[in-house]
């Protein structure tokens, strides 16, 4: 679900529950046994809150806080993987220089609380690299000339012509 509180604030959340009970045939005892599906967690969820504001026609700013959670994952051998929470903070700043140029600076911290899973089943992590990550980017967007669109595998300019091909 997501909900826009007002023009600047947007919040959202998701949750899933998985019944991980299953049956497995035990060939040595010739019967079905109850097992838990390998690598599955009962509870998973995520949430976010973002704030975006246009301070002027030359500056826009956005902030975001995101969270992902999972309960412990069950395994039939070598123990269970522990549950986790991963939190991320992002910020972005847009500087529209003109109608044809836009500069966007983004940065943030992923895994704010430096979560690291050292259990045997580390492959289910919420992050591909253990520990905190600080990142940034600069994007320059520009547009120049006619906008093109694709129709029937041909290029057409945005304006239409009355001439046939």
PDB file of C-alpha atoms in Angstrom:
ATOM      1  CA  UNK A   1       0.000   0.000   0.000  1.00  0.00           C
ATOM      2  CA  UNK A   2       1.050   3.574  -0.508  1.00  0.00           C
ATOM      3  CA  UNK A   3      -0.541   6.767   0.716  1.00  0.00           C
ATOM      4  CA  UNK A   4       0.139  10.374  -0.264  1.00  0.00           C
ATOM      5  CA  UNK A   5      -0.268  12.451   2.898  1.00  0.00           C
ATOM      6  CA  UNK A   6       0.050  15.750   1.062  1.00  0.00           C
ATOM      7  CA  UNK A   7       1.947  17.157  -1.911  1.00  0.00           C
ATOM      8  CA  UNK A   8       5.333  16.582  -0.261  1.00  0.00           C
ATOM      9  CA  UNK A   9       4.936  13.372   1.787  1.00  0.00           C
ATOM     10  CA  UNK A  10       4.466   9.816   0.507  1.00  0.00           C
ATOM     11  CA  UNK A  11       4.484   6.706   2.723  1.00  0.00           C
ATOM     12  CA  UNK A  12       4.106   3.041   1.910  1.00  0.00           C
ATOM     13  CA  UNK A  13       4.444  -0.451   3.296  1.00  0.00           C
ATOM     14  CA  UNK A  14       4.229  -4.073   2.260  1.00  0.00           C
ATOM     15  CA  UNK A  15       3.969  -7.340   4.162  1.00  0.00           C
ATOM     16  CA  UNK A  16       3.893 -10.984   3.186  1.00  0.00           C
ATOM     17  CA  UNK A  17       3.339 -14.132   5.172  1.00  0.00           C
ATOM     18  CA  UNK A  18       4.401 -17.525   3.828  1.00  0.00           C
ATOM     19  CA  UNK A  19       3.220 -20.792   5.318  1.00  0.00           C
ATOM     20  CA  UNK A  20       6.422 -22.798   4.966  1.00  0.00           C
ATOM     21  CA  UNK A  21       5.040 -26.176   6.043  1.00  0.00           C
ATOM     22  CA  UNK A  22       5.374 -28.925   3.462  1.00  0.00           C
ATOM     23  CA  UNK A  23       5.334 -32.702   3.154  1.00  0.00           C
ATOM     24  CA  UNK A  24       8.327 -34.749   2.069  1.00  0.00           C
ATOM     25  CA  UNK A  25       8.447 -38.446   1.296  1.00  0.00           C
ATOM     26  CA  UNK A  26      10.838 -40.334   3.545  1.00  0.00           C
ATOM     27  CA  UNK A  27      12.023 -43.338   1.509  1.00  0.00           C
ATOM     28  CA  UNK A  28      13.739 -45.062   4.439  1.00  0.00           C
ATOM     29  CA  UNK A  29      10.529 -45.225   6.509  1.00  0.00           C
ATOM     30  CA  UNK A  30       8.120 -45.257   3.519  1.00  0.00           C
ATOM     31  CA  UNK A  31       5.947 -42.352   4.735  1.00  0.00           C
ATOM     32  CA  UNK A  32       5.308 -38.612   4.414  1.00  0.00           C
ATOM     33  CA  UNK A  33       6.966 -36.355   6.986  1.00  0.00           C
ATOM     34  CA  UNK A  34       6.338 -32.722   7.850  1.00  0.00           C
ATOM     35  CA  UNK A  35       9.183 -30.369   6.869  1.00  0.00           C
ATOM     36  CA  UNK A  36       9.765 -26.664   6.476  1.00  0.00           C
ATOM     37  CA  UNK A  37      10.583 -25.448   2.955  1.00  0.00           C
ATOM     38  CA  UNK A  38      14.319 -24.769   2.795  1.00  0.00           C
ATOM     39  CA  UNK A  39      15.413 -21.143   2.740  1.00  0.00           C
ATOM     40  CA  UNK A  40      11.982 -19.637   3.419  1.00  0.00           C
ATOM     41  CA  UNK A  41      10.968 -17.064   6.015  1.00  0.00           C
ATOM     42  CA  UNK A  42       7.472 -16.766   7.473  1.00  0.00           C
ATOM     43  CA  UNK A  43       7.394 -12.960   7.582  1.00  0.00           C
ATOM     44  CA  UNK A  44       8.777 -10.324   5.203  1.00  0.00           C
ATOM     45  CA  UNK A  45       8.017  -6.648   5.002  1.00  0.00           C
ATOM     46  CA  UNK A  46       9.166  -3.296   3.769  1.00  0.00           C
ATOM     47  CA  UNK A  47       8.191   0.323   4.297  1.00  0.00           C
ATOM     48  CA  UNK A  48       9.220   3.773   3.128  1.00  0.00           C
ATOM     49  CA  UNK A  49       8.632   7.448   3.788  1.00  0.00           C
ATOM     50  CA  UNK A  50       9.689  10.122   1.285  1.00  0.00           C
ATOM     51  CA  UNK A  51       9.556  13.889   1.358  1.00  0.00           C
ATOM     52  CA  UNK A  52       9.989  15.907  -1.857  1.00  0.00           C
ATOM     53  CA  UNK A  53       9.768  19.659  -2.021  1.00  0.00           C
ATOM     54  CA  UNK A  54      10.184  22.255  -4.769  1.00  0.00           C
ATOM     55  CA  UNK A  55      11.857  25.199  -3.090  1.00  0.00           C
ATOM     56  CA  UNK A  56      11.975  27.242  -6.296  1.00  0.00           C
ATOM     57  CA  UNK A  57      11.977  26.742 -10.037  1.00  0.00           C
ATOM     58  CA  UNK A  58      15.764  26.255  -9.749  1.00  0.00           C
ATOM     59  CA  UNK A  59      15.960  23.788  -6.822  1.00  0.00           C
ATOM     60  CA  UNK A  60      14.076  20.630  -5.776  1.00  0.00           C
ATOM     61  CA  UNK A  61      15.018  18.422  -2.855  1.00  0.00           C
ATOM     62  CA  UNK A  62      13.961  14.920  -1.771  1.00  0.00           C
ATOM     63  CA  UNK A  63      14.647  12.760   1.275  1.00  0.00           C
ATOM     64  CA  UNK A  64      13.748   9.122   1.776  1.00  0.00           C
ATOM     65  CA  UNK A  65      13.937   6.529   4.520  1.00  0.00           C
ATOM     66  CA  UNK A  66      13.424   2.870   3.567  1.00  0.00           C
ATOM     67  CA  UNK A  67      13.336  -0.353   5.579  1.00  0.00           C
ATOM     68  CA  UNK A  68      13.262  -4.075   4.754  1.00  0.00           C
ATOM     69  CA  UNK A  69      12.734  -6.832   7.266  1.00  0.00           C
ATOM     70  CA  UNK A  70      12.638 -10.616   7.276  1.00  0.00           C
ATOM     71  CA  UNK A  71      12.086 -13.163  10.022  1.00  0.00           C
ATOM     72  CA  UNK A  72      14.531 -16.042  10.359  1.00  0.00           C
ATOM     73  CA  UNK A  73      14.846 -18.448   7.442  1.00  0.00           C
ATOM     74  CA  UNK A  74      14.411 -22.134   8.060  1.00  0.00           C
ATOM     75  CA  UNK A  75      16.759 -24.860   6.815  1.00  0.00           C
ATOM     76  CA  UNK A  76      16.571 -28.615   7.309  1.00  0.00           C
ATOM     77  CA  UNK A  77      20.327 -28.960   7.823  1.00  0.00           C
ATOM     78  CA  UNK A  78      23.137 -26.679   9.121  1.00  0.00           C
ATOM     79  CA  UNK A  79      20.869 -24.467  11.267  1.00  0.00           C
ATOM     80  CA  UNK A  80      18.569 -21.566  10.478  1.00  0.00           C
ATOM     81  CA  UNK A  81      19.490 -18.162   9.061  1.00  0.00           C
ATOM     82  CA  UNK A  82      18.698 -15.285  11.405  1.00  0.00           C
ATOM     83  CA  UNK A  83      16.197 -12.525  10.683  1.00  0.00           C
ATOM     84  CA  UNK A  84      17.335  -9.087   9.620  1.00  0.00           C
ATOM     85  CA  UNK A  85      16.432  -5.431   9.158  1.00  0.00           C
ATOM     86  CA  UNK A  86      18.097  -3.253   6.522  1.00  0.00           C
ATOM     87  CA  UNK A  87      17.583   0.520   6.625  1.00  0.00           C
ATOM     88  CA  UNK A  88      18.505   3.014   3.900  1.00  0.00           C
ATOM     89  CA  UNK A  89      18.531   6.835   3.792  1.00  0.00           C
ATOM     90  CA  UNK A  90      18.617   8.714   0.476  1.00  0.00           C
ATOM     91  CA  UNK A  91      18.668  12.323  -0.588  1.00  0.00           C
ATOM     92  CA  UNK A  92      18.439  13.932  -4.012  1.00  0.00           C
ATOM     93  CA  UNK A  93      18.824  17.489  -5.242  1.00  0.00           C
ATOM     94  CA  UNK A  94      17.689  18.705  -8.670  1.00  0.00           C
ATOM     95  CA  UNK A  95      18.924  21.876 -10.299  1.00  0.00           C
ATOM     96  CA  UNK A  96      16.994  22.687 -13.500  1.00  0.00           C
ATOM     97  CA  UNK A  97      19.416  25.012 -15.289  1.00  0.00           C
ATOM     98  CA  UNK A  98      17.115  25.629 -18.260  1.00  0.00           C
ATOM     99  CA  UNK A  99      14.319  23.847 -20.112  1.00  0.00           C
ATOM    100  CA  UNK A 100      16.978  21.713 -21.793  1.00  0.00           C
ATOM    101  CA  UNK A 101      19.398  21.006 -18.909  1.00  0.00           C
ATOM    102  CA  UNK A 102      18.899  19.367 -15.511  1.00  0.00           C
ATOM    103  CA  UNK A 103      21.529  18.443 -12.923  1.00  0.00           C
ATOM    104  CA  UNK A 104      20.623  15.849 -10.279  1.00  0.00           C
ATOM    105  CA  UNK A 105      22.845  14.936  -7.326  1.00  0.00           C
ATOM    106  CA  UNK A 106      21.944  11.844  -5.317  1.00  0.00           C
ATOM    107  CA  UNK A 107      23.497  10.291  -2.258  1.00  0.00           C
ATOM    108  CA  UNK A 108      22.725   8.068   0.635  1.00  0.00           C
ATOM    109  CA  UNK A 109      23.621   5.393   3.105  1.00  0.00           C
ATOM    110  CA  UNK A 110      22.524   1.787   2.592  1.00  0.00           C
ATOM    111  CA  UNK A 111      22.423  -0.534   5.613  1.00  0.00           C
ATOM    112  CA  UNK A 112      22.599   2.352   8.097  1.00  0.00           C
ATOM    113  CA  UNK A 113      23.065   0.120  11.152  1.00  0.00           C
ATOM    114  CA  UNK A 114      25.825  -1.953   9.503  1.00  0.00           C
ATOM    115  CA  UNK A 115      23.982  -5.300   9.548  1.00  0.00           C
ATOM    116  CA  UNK A 116      26.219  -8.275   8.714  1.00  0.00           C
ATOM    117  CA  UNK A 117      25.019 -11.887   8.673  1.00  0.00           C
ATOM    118  CA  UNK A 118      27.740 -14.356   9.573  1.00  0.00           C
ATOM    119  CA  UNK A 119      25.549 -17.454   9.716  1.00  0.00           C
ATOM    120  CA  UNK A 120      26.210 -20.458   7.525  1.00  0.00           C
ATOM    121  CA  UNK A 121      23.376 -19.583   5.141  1.00  0.00           C
ATOM    122  CA  UNK A 122      24.520 -16.056   4.293  1.00  0.00           C
ATOM    123  CA  UNK A 123      23.077 -16.149   0.785  1.00  0.00           C
ATOM    124  CA  UNK A 124      19.656 -14.850   1.857  1.00  0.00           C
ATOM    125  CA  UNK A 125      20.949 -11.467   2.969  1.00  0.00           C
ATOM    126  CA  UNK A 126      18.958  -8.368   2.259  1.00  0.00           C
ATOM    127  CA  UNK A 127      22.114  -6.860   0.791  1.00  0.00           C
ATOM    128  CA  UNK A 128      24.699  -8.345  -1.559  1.00  0.00           C
ATOM    129  CA  UNK A 129      27.614  -6.779   0.279  1.00  0.00           C
ATOM    130  CA  UNK A 130      27.882  -7.012   4.066  1.00  0.00           C
ATOM    131  CA  UNK A 131      28.089  -3.795   6.005  1.00  0.00           C
ATOM    132  CA  UNK A 132      27.271  -0.149   5.463  1.00  0.00           C
ATOM    133  CA  UNK A 133      27.537   1.407   1.983  1.00  0.00           C
ATOM    134  CA  UNK A 134      27.775   5.135   1.261  1.00  0.00           C
ATOM    135  CA  UNK A 135      27.000   6.112  -2.322  1.00  0.00           C
ATOM    136  CA  UNK A 136      26.551   9.153  -4.536  1.00  0.00           C
ATOM    137  CA  UNK A 137      25.822  10.028  -8.145  1.00  0.00           C
ATOM    138  CA  UNK A 138      25.599  12.971 -10.495  1.00  0.00           C
ATOM    139  CA  UNK A 139      23.189  12.873 -13.431  1.00  0.00           C
ATOM    140  CA  UNK A 140      23.081  15.417 -16.238  1.00  0.00           C
ATOM    141  CA  UNK A 141      19.942  15.324 -18.364  1.00  0.00           C
ATOM    142  CA  UNK A 142      19.628  17.307 -21.518  1.00  0.00           C
ATOM    143  CA  UNK A 143      17.232  17.442 -24.445  1.00  0.00           C
ATOM    144  CA  UNK A 144      17.895  19.047 -27.770  1.00  0.00           C
ATOM    145  CA  UNK A 145      16.206  18.888 -31.141  1.00  0.00           C
ATOM    146  CA  UNK A 146      13.030  17.132 -32.179  1.00  0.00           C
ATOM    147  CA  UNK A 147      11.566  14.371 -30.061  1.00  0.00           C
ATOM    148  CA  UNK A 148      11.248  11.097 -31.936  1.00  0.00           C
ATOM    149  CA  UNK A 149       8.730   8.327 -31.549  1.00  0.00           C
ATOM    150  CA  UNK A 150       8.650   4.787 -32.875  1.00  0.00           C
ATOM    151  CA  UNK A 151       5.736   3.474 -34.940  1.00  0.00           C
ATOM    152  CA  UNK A 152       5.782   0.368 -37.078  1.00  0.00           C
ATOM    153  CA  UNK A 153       9.590   0.147 -36.860  1.00  0.00           C
ATOM    154  CA  UNK A 154      10.009   3.648 -38.343  1.00  0.00           C
ATOM    155  CA  UNK A 155      11.153   6.901 -36.830  1.00  0.00           C
ATOM    156  CA  UNK A 156       8.584   9.687 -36.887  1.00  0.00           C
ATOM    157  CA  UNK A 157       9.098  13.174 -35.574  1.00  0.00           C
ATOM    158  CA  UNK A 158       6.658  14.473 -32.994  1.00  0.00           C
ATOM    159  CA  UNK A 159       4.951  16.618 -35.600  1.00  0.00           C
ATOM    160  CA  UNK A 160       2.931  14.764 -38.218  1.00  0.00           C
ATOM    161  CA  UNK A 161       3.171  15.186 -41.957  1.00  0.00           C
ATOM    162  CA  UNK A 162       0.351  14.827 -44.449  1.00  0.00           C
ATOM    163  CA  UNK A 163       2.668  13.220 -46.978  1.00  0.00           C
ATOM    164  CA  UNK A 164       2.614   9.458 -47.469  1.00  0.00           C
ATOM    165  CA  UNK A 165       5.820   7.432 -47.475  1.00  0.00           C
TER     166      UNK A 165
END
